[in-house]
mmCIF file of C-alpha atoms in Angstrom:
data_model
loop_
_atom_site.group_PDB
_atom_site.id
_atom_site.type_symbol
_atom_site.label_atom_id
_atom_site.label_comp_id
_atom_site.label_asym_id
_atom_site.label_seq_id
_atom_site.Cartn_x
_atom_site.Cartn_y
_atom_site.Cartn_z
ATOM 1 C CA UNK A 30 -0.950 151.482 -26.310
ATOM 2 C CA UNK A 31 -4.171 149.651 -27.250
ATOM 3 C CA UNK A 32 -3.558 150.038 -30.997
ATOM 4 C CA UNK A 33 -0.610 147.627 -30.792
ATOM 5 C CA UNK A 34 -3.011 144.686 -30.512
ATOM 6 C CA UNK A 35 -4.213 145.382 -34.066
ATOM 7 C CA UNK A 36 -0.661 145.123 -35.371
ATOM 8 C CA UNK A 37 -0.007 141.632 -33.984
ATOM 9 C CA UNK A 38 1.139 139.046 -36.505
ATOM 10 C CA UNK A 39 -1.632 136.486 -36.909
ATOM 11 C CA UNK A 40 -1.966 133.326 -38.963
ATOM 12 C CA UNK A 41 -3.608 133.748 -42.351
ATOM 13 C CA UNK A 42 -7.375 133.771 -41.882
ATOM 14 C CA UNK A 43 -7.310 135.524 -38.497
ATOM 15 C CA UNK A 44 -7.984 139.220 -37.978
ATOM 16 C CA UNK A 45 -8.337 141.326 -34.840
ATOM 17 C CA UNK A 46 -11.211 143.817 -34.822
ATOM 18 C CA UNK A 47 -11.984 146.153 -31.962
ATOM 19 C CA UNK A 48 -14.127 148.953 -30.660
ATOM 20 C CA UNK A 49 -13.379 150.857 -27.458
ATOM 21 C CA UNK A 50 -12.084 148.168 -25.061
ATOM 22 C CA UNK A 51 -13.767 145.186 -26.775
ATOM 23 C CA UNK A 52 -11.828 143.062 -29.231
ATOM 24 C CA UNK A 53 -12.934 140.286 -31.546
ATOM 25 C CA UNK A 54 -10.738 137.760 -33.263
ATOM 26 C CA UNK A 55 -12.383 136.865 -36.562
ATOM 27 C CA UNK A 56 -11.289 133.582 -38.116
ATOM 28 C CA UNK A 57 -12.282 132.506 -41.624
ATOM 29 C CA UNK A 58 -11.523 128.990 -42.837
ATOM 30 C CA UNK A 59 -13.024 126.160 -44.889
ATOM 31 C CA UNK A 60 -13.412 123.458 -42.223
ATOM 32 C CA UNK A 61 -13.838 123.162 -38.451
ATOM 33 C CA UNK A 62 -10.391 121.745 -37.787
ATOM 34 C CA UNK A 63 -8.753 124.675 -39.559
ATOM 35 C CA UNK A 64 -10.977 127.196 -37.733
ATOM 36 C CA UNK A 65 -10.110 125.617 -34.385
ATOM 37 C CA UNK A 66 -6.368 125.565 -35.158
ATOM 38 C CA UNK A 67 -6.269 129.208 -36.331
ATOM 39 C CA UNK A 68 -8.505 130.376 -33.449
ATOM 40 C CA UNK A 69 -6.367 128.649 -30.800
ATOM 41 C CA UNK A 70 -3.179 130.142 -32.274
ATOM 42 C CA UNK A 71 -4.788 133.593 -32.472
ATOM 43 C CA UNK A 72 -5.847 133.343 -28.823
ATOM 44 C CA UNK A 73 -2.269 132.498 -27.792
ATOM 45 C CA UNK A 74 -1.028 135.544 -29.738
ATOM 46 C CA UNK A 75 -3.680 137.897 -28.321
ATOM 47 C CA UNK A 76 -3.225 136.615 -24.751
ATOM 48 C CA UNK A 77 0.516 137.294 -24.927
ATOM 49 C CA UNK A 78 0.074 140.962 -25.813
ATOM 50 C CA UNK A 79 -1.470 142.365 -22.572
ATOM 51 C CA UNK A 80 1.226 140.928 -20.322
ATOM 52 C CA UNK A 81 3.870 142.727 -22.389
ATOM 53 C CA UNK A 82 2.217 146.083 -21.554
ATOM 54 C CA UNK A 83 1.258 145.269 -17.960
ATOM 55 C CA UNK A 84 -2.425 144.533 -18.634
ATOM 56 C CA UNK A 85 -4.563 141.396 -18.657
ATOM 57 C CA UNK A 86 -7.608 140.151 -20.549
ATOM 58 C CA UNK A 87 -10.903 139.324 -18.834
ATOM 59 C CA UNK A 88 -10.995 135.551 -19.323
ATOM 60 C CA UNK A 89 -14.519 135.295 -17.885
ATOM 61 C CA UNK A 90 -15.891 137.609 -20.601
ATOM 62 C CA UNK A 91 -14.513 135.588 -23.496
ATOM 63 C CA UNK A 92 -17.101 134.031 -25.809
ATOM 64 C CA UNK A 93 -16.929 131.994 -28.995
ATOM 65 C CA UNK A 94 -19.419 132.084 -31.873
ATOM 66 C CA UNK A 95 -19.197 129.794 -34.893
ATOM 67 C CA UNK A 96 -20.902 131.484 -37.842
ATOM 68 C CA UNK A 97 -21.857 128.989 -40.502
ATOM 69 C CA UNK A 98 -24.428 128.516 -43.235
ATOM 70 C CA UNK A 99 -24.566 124.750 -42.819
ATOM 71 C CA UNK A 100 -27.917 123.255 -41.867
ATOM 72 C CA UNK A 101 -26.435 121.030 -39.175
ATOM 73 C CA UNK A 102 -25.534 123.073 -36.109
ATOM 74 C CA UNK A 103 -21.869 122.598 -35.300
ATOM 75 C CA UNK A 104 -19.682 123.887 -32.519
ATOM 76 C CA UNK A 105 -16.022 124.305 -31.736
ATOM 77 C CA UNK A 106 -14.019 124.538 -28.535
ATOM 78 C CA UNK A 107 -11.295 127.153 -28.208
ATOM 79 C CA UNK A 108 -8.651 126.980 -25.493
ATOM 80 C CA UNK A 109 -8.286 130.291 -23.678
ATOM 81 C CA UNK A 110 -5.529 130.026 -21.099
ATOM 82 C CA UNK A 111 -6.598 127.252 -18.755
ATOM 83 C CA UNK A 112 -10.226 127.425 -19.896
ATOM 84 C CA UNK A 113 -11.893 125.652 -22.769
ATOM 85 C CA UNK A 114 -14.685 127.736 -24.255
ATOM 86 C CA UNK A 115 -17.368 126.068 -26.355
ATOM 87 C CA UNK A 116 -19.073 128.062 -29.097
ATOM 88 C CA UNK A 117 -22.538 129.425 -28.389
ATOM 89 C CA UNK A 118 -25.575 129.896 -30.606
ATOM 90 C CA UNK A 119 -25.378 133.698 -30.178
ATOM 91 C CA UNK A 120 -23.439 136.408 -28.367
ATOM 92 C CA UNK A 121 -23.810 140.092 -27.591
ATOM 93 C CA UNK A 122 -21.189 142.452 -28.984
ATOM 94 C CA UNK A 123 -21.480 146.215 -28.500
ATOM 95 C CA UNK A 124 -25.199 145.910 -27.826
ATOM 96 C CA UNK A 125 -26.023 143.762 -30.874
ATOM 97 C CA UNK A 126 -27.031 140.126 -30.503
ATOM 98 C CA UNK A 127 -25.218 138.157 -33.222
ATOM 99 C CA UNK A 128 -26.417 134.627 -33.947
ATOM 100 C CA UNK A 129 -24.653 131.755 -35.684
ATOM 101 C CA UNK A 130 -26.612 132.198 -38.926
ATOM 102 C CA UNK A 131 -26.354 136.026 -39.018
ATOM 103 C CA UNK A 132 -30.128 136.317 -39.271
ATOM 104 C CA UNK A 133 -30.412 138.730 -36.326
ATOM 105 C CA UNK A 134 -33.742 137.285 -35.172
ATOM 106 C CA UNK A 135 -32.236 136.898 -31.698
ATOM 107 C CA UNK A 136 -31.392 140.603 -31.770
ATOM 108 C CA UNK A 137 -34.902 141.524 -32.911
ATOM 109 C CA UNK A 138 -36.395 139.442 -30.085
ATOM 110 C CA UNK A 139 -34.019 141.049 -27.589
ATOM 111 C CA UNK A 140 -34.765 144.651 -28.606
ATOM 112 C CA UNK A 141 -38.468 143.895 -28.896
ATOM 113 C CA UNK A 142 -38.554 142.685 -25.280
ATOM 114 C CA UNK A 143 -36.305 145.505 -24.069
ATOM 115 C CA UNK A 144 -38.289 148.244 -25.816
ATOM 116 C CA UNK A 145 -41.603 146.724 -24.630
ATOM 117 C CA UNK A 146 -40.308 146.826 -21.057
ATOM 118 C CA UNK A 147 -39.328 150.485 -21.384
ATOM 119 C CA UNK A 148 -42.634 151.240 -23.113
ATOM 120 C CA UNK A 149 -44.496 149.691 -20.175
ATOM 121 C CA UNK A 150 -43.143 152.475 -17.953
ATOM 122 C CA UNK A 151 -44.485 155.233 -20.195
ATOM 123 C CA UNK A 152 -48.156 154.955 -19.125
ATOM 124 C CA UNK A 153 -47.077 155.791 -15.580
ATOM 125 C CA UNK A 154 -45.092 158.765 -16.796
ATOM 126 C CA UNK A 155 -47.539 159.872 -19.474
ATOM 127 C CA UNK A 156 -51.163 159.068 -18.613
ATOM 128 C CA UNK A 157 -53.683 160.038 -21.291
ATOM 129 C CA UNK A 158 -55.757 162.073 -18.845
ATOM 130 C CA UNK A 159 -54.056 164.880 -16.910
ATOM 131 C CA UNK A 160 -50.624 163.773 -18.034
ATOM 132 C CA UNK A 161 -47.579 165.877 -18.870
ATOM 133 C CA UNK A 162 -47.621 168.611 -21.473
ATOM 134 C CA UNK A 163 -46.744 168.042 -25.118
ATOM 135 C CA UNK A 164 -43.128 169.143 -24.648
ATOM 136 C CA UNK A 165 -42.549 166.477 -21.976
ATOM 137 C CA UNK A 166 -44.172 163.816 -24.140
ATOM 138 C CA UNK A 167 -41.905 164.693 -27.052
ATOM 139 C CA UNK A 168 -38.913 164.374 -24.749
ATOM 140 C CA UNK A 169 -39.852 160.925 -23.380
ATOM 141 C CA UNK A 170 -41.299 159.342 -26.514
ATOM 142 C CA UNK A 171 -38.030 158.899 -28.510
ATOM 143 C CA UNK A 172 -36.528 156.637 -25.834
ATOM 144 C CA UNK A 173 -38.233 153.502 -27.145
ATOM 145 C CA UNK A 174 -37.503 154.105 -30.852
ATOM 146 C CA UNK A 175 -33.840 154.767 -30.026
ATOM 147 C CA UNK A 176 -33.666 151.338 -28.361
ATOM 148 C CA UNK A 177 -35.390 149.754 -31.350
ATOM 149 C CA UNK A 178 -33.250 151.443 -33.980
ATOM 150 C CA UNK A 179 -29.841 150.831 -32.420
ATOM 151 C CA UNK A 180 -27.572 149.388 -35.150
ATOM 152 C CA UNK A 181 -30.526 149.042 -37.542
ATOM 153 C CA UNK A 182 -28.384 149.397 -40.712
ATOM 154 C CA UNK A 183 -26.690 146.129 -39.756
ATOM 155 C CA UNK A 184 -29.736 143.966 -39.115
ATOM 156 C CA UNK A 185 -32.795 145.534 -40.795
ATOM 157 C CA UNK A 186 -32.709 143.493 -44.013
ATOM 158 C CA UNK A 187 -32.228 140.145 -42.289
ATOM 159 C CA UNK A 188 -35.004 140.158 -39.694
ATOM 160 C CA UNK A 189 -38.163 138.210 -40.521
ATOM 161 C CA UNK A 190 -41.576 139.836 -40.863
ATOM 162 C CA UNK A 191 -42.881 138.359 -37.604
ATOM 163 C CA UNK A 192 -40.166 140.149 -35.611
ATOM 164 C CA UNK A 193 -40.803 143.357 -37.527
ATOM 165 C CA UNK A 194 -44.477 143.110 -36.535
ATOM 166 C CA UNK A 195 -43.472 142.817 -32.868
ATOM 167 C CA UNK A 196 -41.405 145.982 -33.149
ATOM 168 C CA UNK A 197 -44.200 147.831 -34.944
ATOM 169 C CA UNK A 198 -46.613 146.802 -32.192
ATOM 170 C CA UNK A 199 -44.409 148.290 -29.479
ATOM 171 C CA UNK A 200 -43.818 151.421 -31.548
ATOM 172 C CA UNK A 201 -47.568 151.851 -32.057
ATOM 173 C CA UNK A 202 -48.234 151.717 -28.303
ATOM 174 C CA UNK A 203 -45.611 154.379 -27.670
ATOM 175 C CA UNK A 204 -46.966 156.572 -30.462
ATOM 176 C CA UNK A 205 -50.513 156.363 -29.086
ATOM 177 C CA UNK A 206 -49.285 157.293 -25.623
ATOM 178 C CA UNK A 207 -47.284 160.218 -26.985
ATOM 179 C CA UNK A 208 -50.254 161.813 -28.730
ATOM 180 C CA UNK A 209 -52.663 161.088 -25.816
ATOM 181 C CA UNK A 210 -54.682 158.724 -28.004
ATOM 182 C CA UNK A 211 -56.495 155.527 -27.238
ATOM 183 C CA UNK A 212 -56.023 152.485 -29.448
ATOM 184 C CA UNK A 213 -58.958 151.495 -31.570
ATOM 185 C CA UNK A 214 -59.364 147.814 -32.067
ATOM 186 C CA UNK A 215 -61.355 146.354 -34.950
ATOM 187 C CA UNK A 216 -64.555 144.597 -33.886
ATOM 188 C CA UNK A 217 -65.611 141.240 -35.247
ATOM 189 C CA UNK A 218 -68.572 141.328 -37.612
#
């Protein structure tokens, strides 16, 4: 039933992409007016499909992202039913934060904060003195790297060095905790 949405006839420049129950309408055009026109028509087409199969779309979850390489930040407004949705500077799709420049720095900041929060719980679970055995440490330690490495093939080449350093810092703390080590900090001479 769900596959029928990918077979809808769209205007040239519009494509429907989906994963599980999330769909994205991708519109490629030369100027903002054309993007807005194609996007609005695509939304009308996509919105008509669920009612034909007795389903409905979640209007409140709809987001718009204008990806552009122009220096001046622009935005568009897409009409979705009775709502007008203005484009945002980033959105989250399947756990990946996608920004308007496709640099993925927003995603790196997000996973850095999320993995640091999870890593902050590890000292309570794995104290260096009288903590759990090695087998338990090896079980808990991969949680943080799995958060950090989610979808890494997509964003790894585009993230700046400063965000990479943040991730390395969190990873280092988890590694030290896993091996029951204490961090050594260089002293000033």
